[in-house]
Tab-separated table of N, CA and C in Angstrom:
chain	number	residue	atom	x	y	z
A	1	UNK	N	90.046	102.933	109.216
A	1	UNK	CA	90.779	104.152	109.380
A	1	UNK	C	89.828	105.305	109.124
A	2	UNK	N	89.831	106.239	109.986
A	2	UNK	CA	88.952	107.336	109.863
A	2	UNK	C	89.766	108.478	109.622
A	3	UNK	N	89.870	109.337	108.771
A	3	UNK	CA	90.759	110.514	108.442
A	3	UNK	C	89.782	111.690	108.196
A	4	UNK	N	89.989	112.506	109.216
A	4	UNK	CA	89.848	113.952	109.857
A	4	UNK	C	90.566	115.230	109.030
A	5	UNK	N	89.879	115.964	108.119
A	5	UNK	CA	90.878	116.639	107.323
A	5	UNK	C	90.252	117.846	107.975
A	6	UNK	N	91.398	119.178	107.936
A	6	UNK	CA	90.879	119.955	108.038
A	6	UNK	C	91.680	121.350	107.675
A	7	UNK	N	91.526	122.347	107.195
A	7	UNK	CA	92.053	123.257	106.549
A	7	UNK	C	93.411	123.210	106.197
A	8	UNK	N	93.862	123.335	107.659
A	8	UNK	CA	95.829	123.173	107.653
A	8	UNK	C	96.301	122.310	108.071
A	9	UNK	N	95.716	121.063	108.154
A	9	UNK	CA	96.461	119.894	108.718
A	9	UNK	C	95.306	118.727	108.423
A	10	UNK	N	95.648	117.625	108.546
A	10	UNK	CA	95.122	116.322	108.075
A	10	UNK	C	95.169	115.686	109.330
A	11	UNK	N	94.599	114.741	110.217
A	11	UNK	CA	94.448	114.255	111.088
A	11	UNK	C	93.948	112.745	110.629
A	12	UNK	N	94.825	111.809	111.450
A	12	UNK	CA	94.479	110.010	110.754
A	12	UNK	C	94.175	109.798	112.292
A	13	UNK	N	93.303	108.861	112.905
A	13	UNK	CA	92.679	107.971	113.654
A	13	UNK	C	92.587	106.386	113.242
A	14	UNK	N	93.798	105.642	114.025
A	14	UNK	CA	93.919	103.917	113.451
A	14	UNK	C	92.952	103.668	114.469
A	15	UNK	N	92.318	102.196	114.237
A	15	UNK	CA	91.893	101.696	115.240
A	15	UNK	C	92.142	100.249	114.881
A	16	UNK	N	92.980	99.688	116.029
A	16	UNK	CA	93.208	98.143	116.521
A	16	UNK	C	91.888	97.626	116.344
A	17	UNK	N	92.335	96.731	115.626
A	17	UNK	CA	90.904	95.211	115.695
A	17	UNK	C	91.494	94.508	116.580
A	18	UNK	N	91.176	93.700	117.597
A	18	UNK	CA	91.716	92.325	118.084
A	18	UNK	C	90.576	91.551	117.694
A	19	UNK	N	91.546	90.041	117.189
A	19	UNK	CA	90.824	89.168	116.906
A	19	UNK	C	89.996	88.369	118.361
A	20	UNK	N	89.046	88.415	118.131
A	20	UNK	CA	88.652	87.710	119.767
A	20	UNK	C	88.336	85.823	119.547
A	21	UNK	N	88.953	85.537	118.358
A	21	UNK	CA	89.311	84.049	118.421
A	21	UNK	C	87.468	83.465	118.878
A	22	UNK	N	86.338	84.041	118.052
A	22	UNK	CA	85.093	83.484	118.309
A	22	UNK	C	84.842	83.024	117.294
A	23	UNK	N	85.393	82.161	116.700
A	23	UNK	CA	84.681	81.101	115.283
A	23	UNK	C	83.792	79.779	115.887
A	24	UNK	N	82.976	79.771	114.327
A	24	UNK	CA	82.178	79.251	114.743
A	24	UNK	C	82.303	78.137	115.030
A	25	UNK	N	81.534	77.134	116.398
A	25	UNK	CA	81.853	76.127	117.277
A	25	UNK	C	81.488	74.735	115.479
A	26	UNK	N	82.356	73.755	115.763
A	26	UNK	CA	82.205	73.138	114.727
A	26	UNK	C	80.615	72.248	114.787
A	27	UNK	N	80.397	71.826	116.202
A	27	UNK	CA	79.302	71.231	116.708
A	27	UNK	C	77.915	71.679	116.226
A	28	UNK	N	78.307	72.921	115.569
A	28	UNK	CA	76.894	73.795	115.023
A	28	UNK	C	76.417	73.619	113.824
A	29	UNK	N	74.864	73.763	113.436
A	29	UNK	CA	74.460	73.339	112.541
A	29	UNK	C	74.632	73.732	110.868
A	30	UNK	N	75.701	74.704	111.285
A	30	UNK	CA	75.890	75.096	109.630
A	30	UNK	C	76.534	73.858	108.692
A	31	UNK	N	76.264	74.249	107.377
A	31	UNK	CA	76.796	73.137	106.228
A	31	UNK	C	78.268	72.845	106.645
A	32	UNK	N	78.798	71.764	106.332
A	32	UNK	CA	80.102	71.111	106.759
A	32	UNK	C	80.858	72.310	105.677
A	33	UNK	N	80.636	72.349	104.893
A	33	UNK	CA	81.593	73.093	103.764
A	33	UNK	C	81.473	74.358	104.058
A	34	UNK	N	80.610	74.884	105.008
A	34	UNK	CA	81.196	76.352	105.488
A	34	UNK	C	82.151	76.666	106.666
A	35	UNK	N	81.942	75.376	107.635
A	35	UNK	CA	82.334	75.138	108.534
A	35	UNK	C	84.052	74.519	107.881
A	36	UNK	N	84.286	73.710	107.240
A	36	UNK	CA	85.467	73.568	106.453
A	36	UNK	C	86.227	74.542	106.215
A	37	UNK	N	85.761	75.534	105.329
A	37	UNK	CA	86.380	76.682	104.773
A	37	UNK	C	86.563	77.794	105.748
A	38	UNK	N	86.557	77.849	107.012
A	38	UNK	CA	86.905	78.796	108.185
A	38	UNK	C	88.497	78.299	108.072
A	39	UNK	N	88.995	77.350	108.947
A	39	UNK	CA	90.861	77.387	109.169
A	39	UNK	C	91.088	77.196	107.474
A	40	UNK	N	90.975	77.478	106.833
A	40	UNK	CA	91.590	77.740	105.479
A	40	UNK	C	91.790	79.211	105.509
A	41	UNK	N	90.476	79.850	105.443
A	41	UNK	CA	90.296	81.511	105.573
A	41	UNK	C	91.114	81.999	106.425
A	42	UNK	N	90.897	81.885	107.786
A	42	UNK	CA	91.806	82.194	108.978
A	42	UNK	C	93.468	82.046	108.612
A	43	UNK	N	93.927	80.756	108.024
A	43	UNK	CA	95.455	80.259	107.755
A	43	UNK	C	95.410	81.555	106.838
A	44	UNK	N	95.225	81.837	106.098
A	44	UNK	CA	95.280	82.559	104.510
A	44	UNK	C	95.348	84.455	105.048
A	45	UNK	N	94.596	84.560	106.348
A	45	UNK	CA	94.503	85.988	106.977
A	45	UNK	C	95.785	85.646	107.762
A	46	UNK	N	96.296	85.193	108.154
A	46	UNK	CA	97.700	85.076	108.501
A	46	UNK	C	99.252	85.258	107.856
A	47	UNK	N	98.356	84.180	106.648
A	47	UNK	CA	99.613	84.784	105.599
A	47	UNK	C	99.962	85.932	105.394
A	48	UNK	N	98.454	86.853	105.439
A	48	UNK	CA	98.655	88.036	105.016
A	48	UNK	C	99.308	88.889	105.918
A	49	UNK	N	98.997	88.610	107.032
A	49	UNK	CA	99.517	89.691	107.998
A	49	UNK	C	100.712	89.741	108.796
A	50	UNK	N	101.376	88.470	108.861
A	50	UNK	CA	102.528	87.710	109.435
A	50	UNK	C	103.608	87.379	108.296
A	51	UNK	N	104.673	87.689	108.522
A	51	UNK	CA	105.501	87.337	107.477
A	51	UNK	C	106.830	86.599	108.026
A	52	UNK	N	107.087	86.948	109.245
A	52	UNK	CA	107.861	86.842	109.975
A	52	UNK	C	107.031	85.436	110.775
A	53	UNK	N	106.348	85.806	111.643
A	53	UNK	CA	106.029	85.069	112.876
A	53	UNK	C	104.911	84.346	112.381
A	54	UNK	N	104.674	83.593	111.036
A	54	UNK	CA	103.251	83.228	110.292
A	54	UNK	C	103.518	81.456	110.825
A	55	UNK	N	104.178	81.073	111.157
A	55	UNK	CA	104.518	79.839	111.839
A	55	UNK	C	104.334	79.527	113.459
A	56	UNK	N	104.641	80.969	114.130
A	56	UNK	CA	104.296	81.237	115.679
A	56	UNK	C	102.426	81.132	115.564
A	57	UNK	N	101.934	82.402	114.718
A	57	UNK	CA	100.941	82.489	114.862
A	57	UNK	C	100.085	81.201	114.433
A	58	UNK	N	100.499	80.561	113.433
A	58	UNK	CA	99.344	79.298	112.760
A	58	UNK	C	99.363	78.371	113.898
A	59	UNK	N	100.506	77.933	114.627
A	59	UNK	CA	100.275	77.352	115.808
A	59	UNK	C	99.378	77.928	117.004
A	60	UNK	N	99.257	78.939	117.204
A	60	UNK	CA	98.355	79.876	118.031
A	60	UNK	C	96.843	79.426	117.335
A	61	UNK	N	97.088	79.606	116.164
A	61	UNK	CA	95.614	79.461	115.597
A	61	UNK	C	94.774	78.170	115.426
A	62	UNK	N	96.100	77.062	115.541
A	62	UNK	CA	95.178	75.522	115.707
A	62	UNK	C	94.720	75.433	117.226
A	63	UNK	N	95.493	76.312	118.078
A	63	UNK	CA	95.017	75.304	119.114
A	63	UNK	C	93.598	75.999	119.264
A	64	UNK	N	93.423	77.918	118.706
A	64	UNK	CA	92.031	78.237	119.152
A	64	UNK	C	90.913	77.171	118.337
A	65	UNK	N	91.281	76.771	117.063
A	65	UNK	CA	90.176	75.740	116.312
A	65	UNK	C	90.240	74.659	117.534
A	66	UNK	N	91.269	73.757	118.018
A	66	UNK	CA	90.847	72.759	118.924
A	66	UNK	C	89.865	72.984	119.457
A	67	UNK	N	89.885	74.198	120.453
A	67	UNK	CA	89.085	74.303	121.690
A	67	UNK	C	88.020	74.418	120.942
A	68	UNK	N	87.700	74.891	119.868
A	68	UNK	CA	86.143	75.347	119.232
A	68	UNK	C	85.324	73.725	118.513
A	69	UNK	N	86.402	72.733	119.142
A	69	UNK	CA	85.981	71.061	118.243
A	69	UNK	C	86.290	71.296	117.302
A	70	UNK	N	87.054	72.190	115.924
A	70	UNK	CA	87.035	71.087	114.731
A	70	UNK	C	88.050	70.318	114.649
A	71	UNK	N	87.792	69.140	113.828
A	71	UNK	CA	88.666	68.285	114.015
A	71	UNK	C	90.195	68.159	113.018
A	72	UNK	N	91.173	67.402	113.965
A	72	UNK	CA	92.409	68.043	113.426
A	72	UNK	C	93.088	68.115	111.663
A	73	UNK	N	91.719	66.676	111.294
A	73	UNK	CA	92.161	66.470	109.668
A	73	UNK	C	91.728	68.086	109.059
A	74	UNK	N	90.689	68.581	109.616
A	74	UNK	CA	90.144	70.086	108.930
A	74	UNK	C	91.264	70.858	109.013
A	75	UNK	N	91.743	71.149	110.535
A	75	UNK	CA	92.710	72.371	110.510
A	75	UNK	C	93.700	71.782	109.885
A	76	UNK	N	94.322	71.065	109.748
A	76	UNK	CA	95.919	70.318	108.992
A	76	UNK	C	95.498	70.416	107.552
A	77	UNK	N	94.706	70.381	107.113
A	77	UNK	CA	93.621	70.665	105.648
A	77	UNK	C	94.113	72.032	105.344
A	78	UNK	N	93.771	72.922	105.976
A	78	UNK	CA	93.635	74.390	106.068
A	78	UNK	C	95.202	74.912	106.043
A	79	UNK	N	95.633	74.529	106.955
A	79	UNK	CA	97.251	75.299	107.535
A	79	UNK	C	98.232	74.524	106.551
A	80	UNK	N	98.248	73.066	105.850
A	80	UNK	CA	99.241	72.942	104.853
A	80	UNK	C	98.801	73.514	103.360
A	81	UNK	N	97.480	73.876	103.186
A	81	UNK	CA	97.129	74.681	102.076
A	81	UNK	C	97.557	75.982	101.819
A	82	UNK	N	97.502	76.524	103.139
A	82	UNK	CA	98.269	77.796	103.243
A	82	UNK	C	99.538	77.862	102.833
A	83	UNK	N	100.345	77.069	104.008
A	83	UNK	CA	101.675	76.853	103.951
A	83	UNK	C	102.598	76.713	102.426
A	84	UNK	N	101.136	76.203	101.514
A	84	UNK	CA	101.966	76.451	100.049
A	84	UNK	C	102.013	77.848	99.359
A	85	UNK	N	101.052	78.644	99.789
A	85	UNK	CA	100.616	79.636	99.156
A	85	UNK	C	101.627	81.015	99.609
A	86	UNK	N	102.602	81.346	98.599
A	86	UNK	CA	103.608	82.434	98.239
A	86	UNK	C	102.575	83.372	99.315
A	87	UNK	N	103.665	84.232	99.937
A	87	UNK	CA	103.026	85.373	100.923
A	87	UNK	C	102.291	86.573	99.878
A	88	UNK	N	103.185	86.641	98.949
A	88	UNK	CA	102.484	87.662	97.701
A	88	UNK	C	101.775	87.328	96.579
A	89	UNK	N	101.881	85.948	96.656
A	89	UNK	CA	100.566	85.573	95.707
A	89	UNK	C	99.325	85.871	96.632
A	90	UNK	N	99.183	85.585	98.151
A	90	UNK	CA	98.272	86.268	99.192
A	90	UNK	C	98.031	87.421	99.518
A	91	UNK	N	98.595	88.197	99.036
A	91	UNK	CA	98.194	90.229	99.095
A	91	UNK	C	97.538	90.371	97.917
């Protein structure tokens, strides 16, 4: 958020992130345990932002891990870890 102040009025500028769903391919040479801890992170940025539709979206979000290869014990790892975690114990 960029905020523009100026004598008699205050001016706010939002700017949209879109996620562009580019995590890293599992096939790649980073440590397994960093590569692990991505659909945990990702499930957990969901919690936060979805409160309503955090069940629409986590399904949205396994299938982008499919296509990227990791495999399904990781994301099911990740998304029922979440799934325990209170929406406001996550803010």
């Amino acid at each position: 958020m960029q905020i523009i102040e100026k004598i008699t009025t205050t001016q706010t500028k939002l700017f949209i992130i879109k996620d562009s769903h580019s995590y890293l391919s599992y096939s790649s040479s980073h440590p397994s345990h960093a590569k692990n801890s991505i659909p945990y992170s990702q499930f957990l940025r969901l919690c936060r932002l979805y409160s309503e539709d955090f069940s629409i979206k986590s399904e949205e979000m396994c299938d982008f891990f499919d296509k990227r290869g990791y495999p399904a014990s990781v994301v099911q790892a990740g998304h029922n870890h979440d799934k325990q975690i209170d929406r406001k114990a996550a803010l």
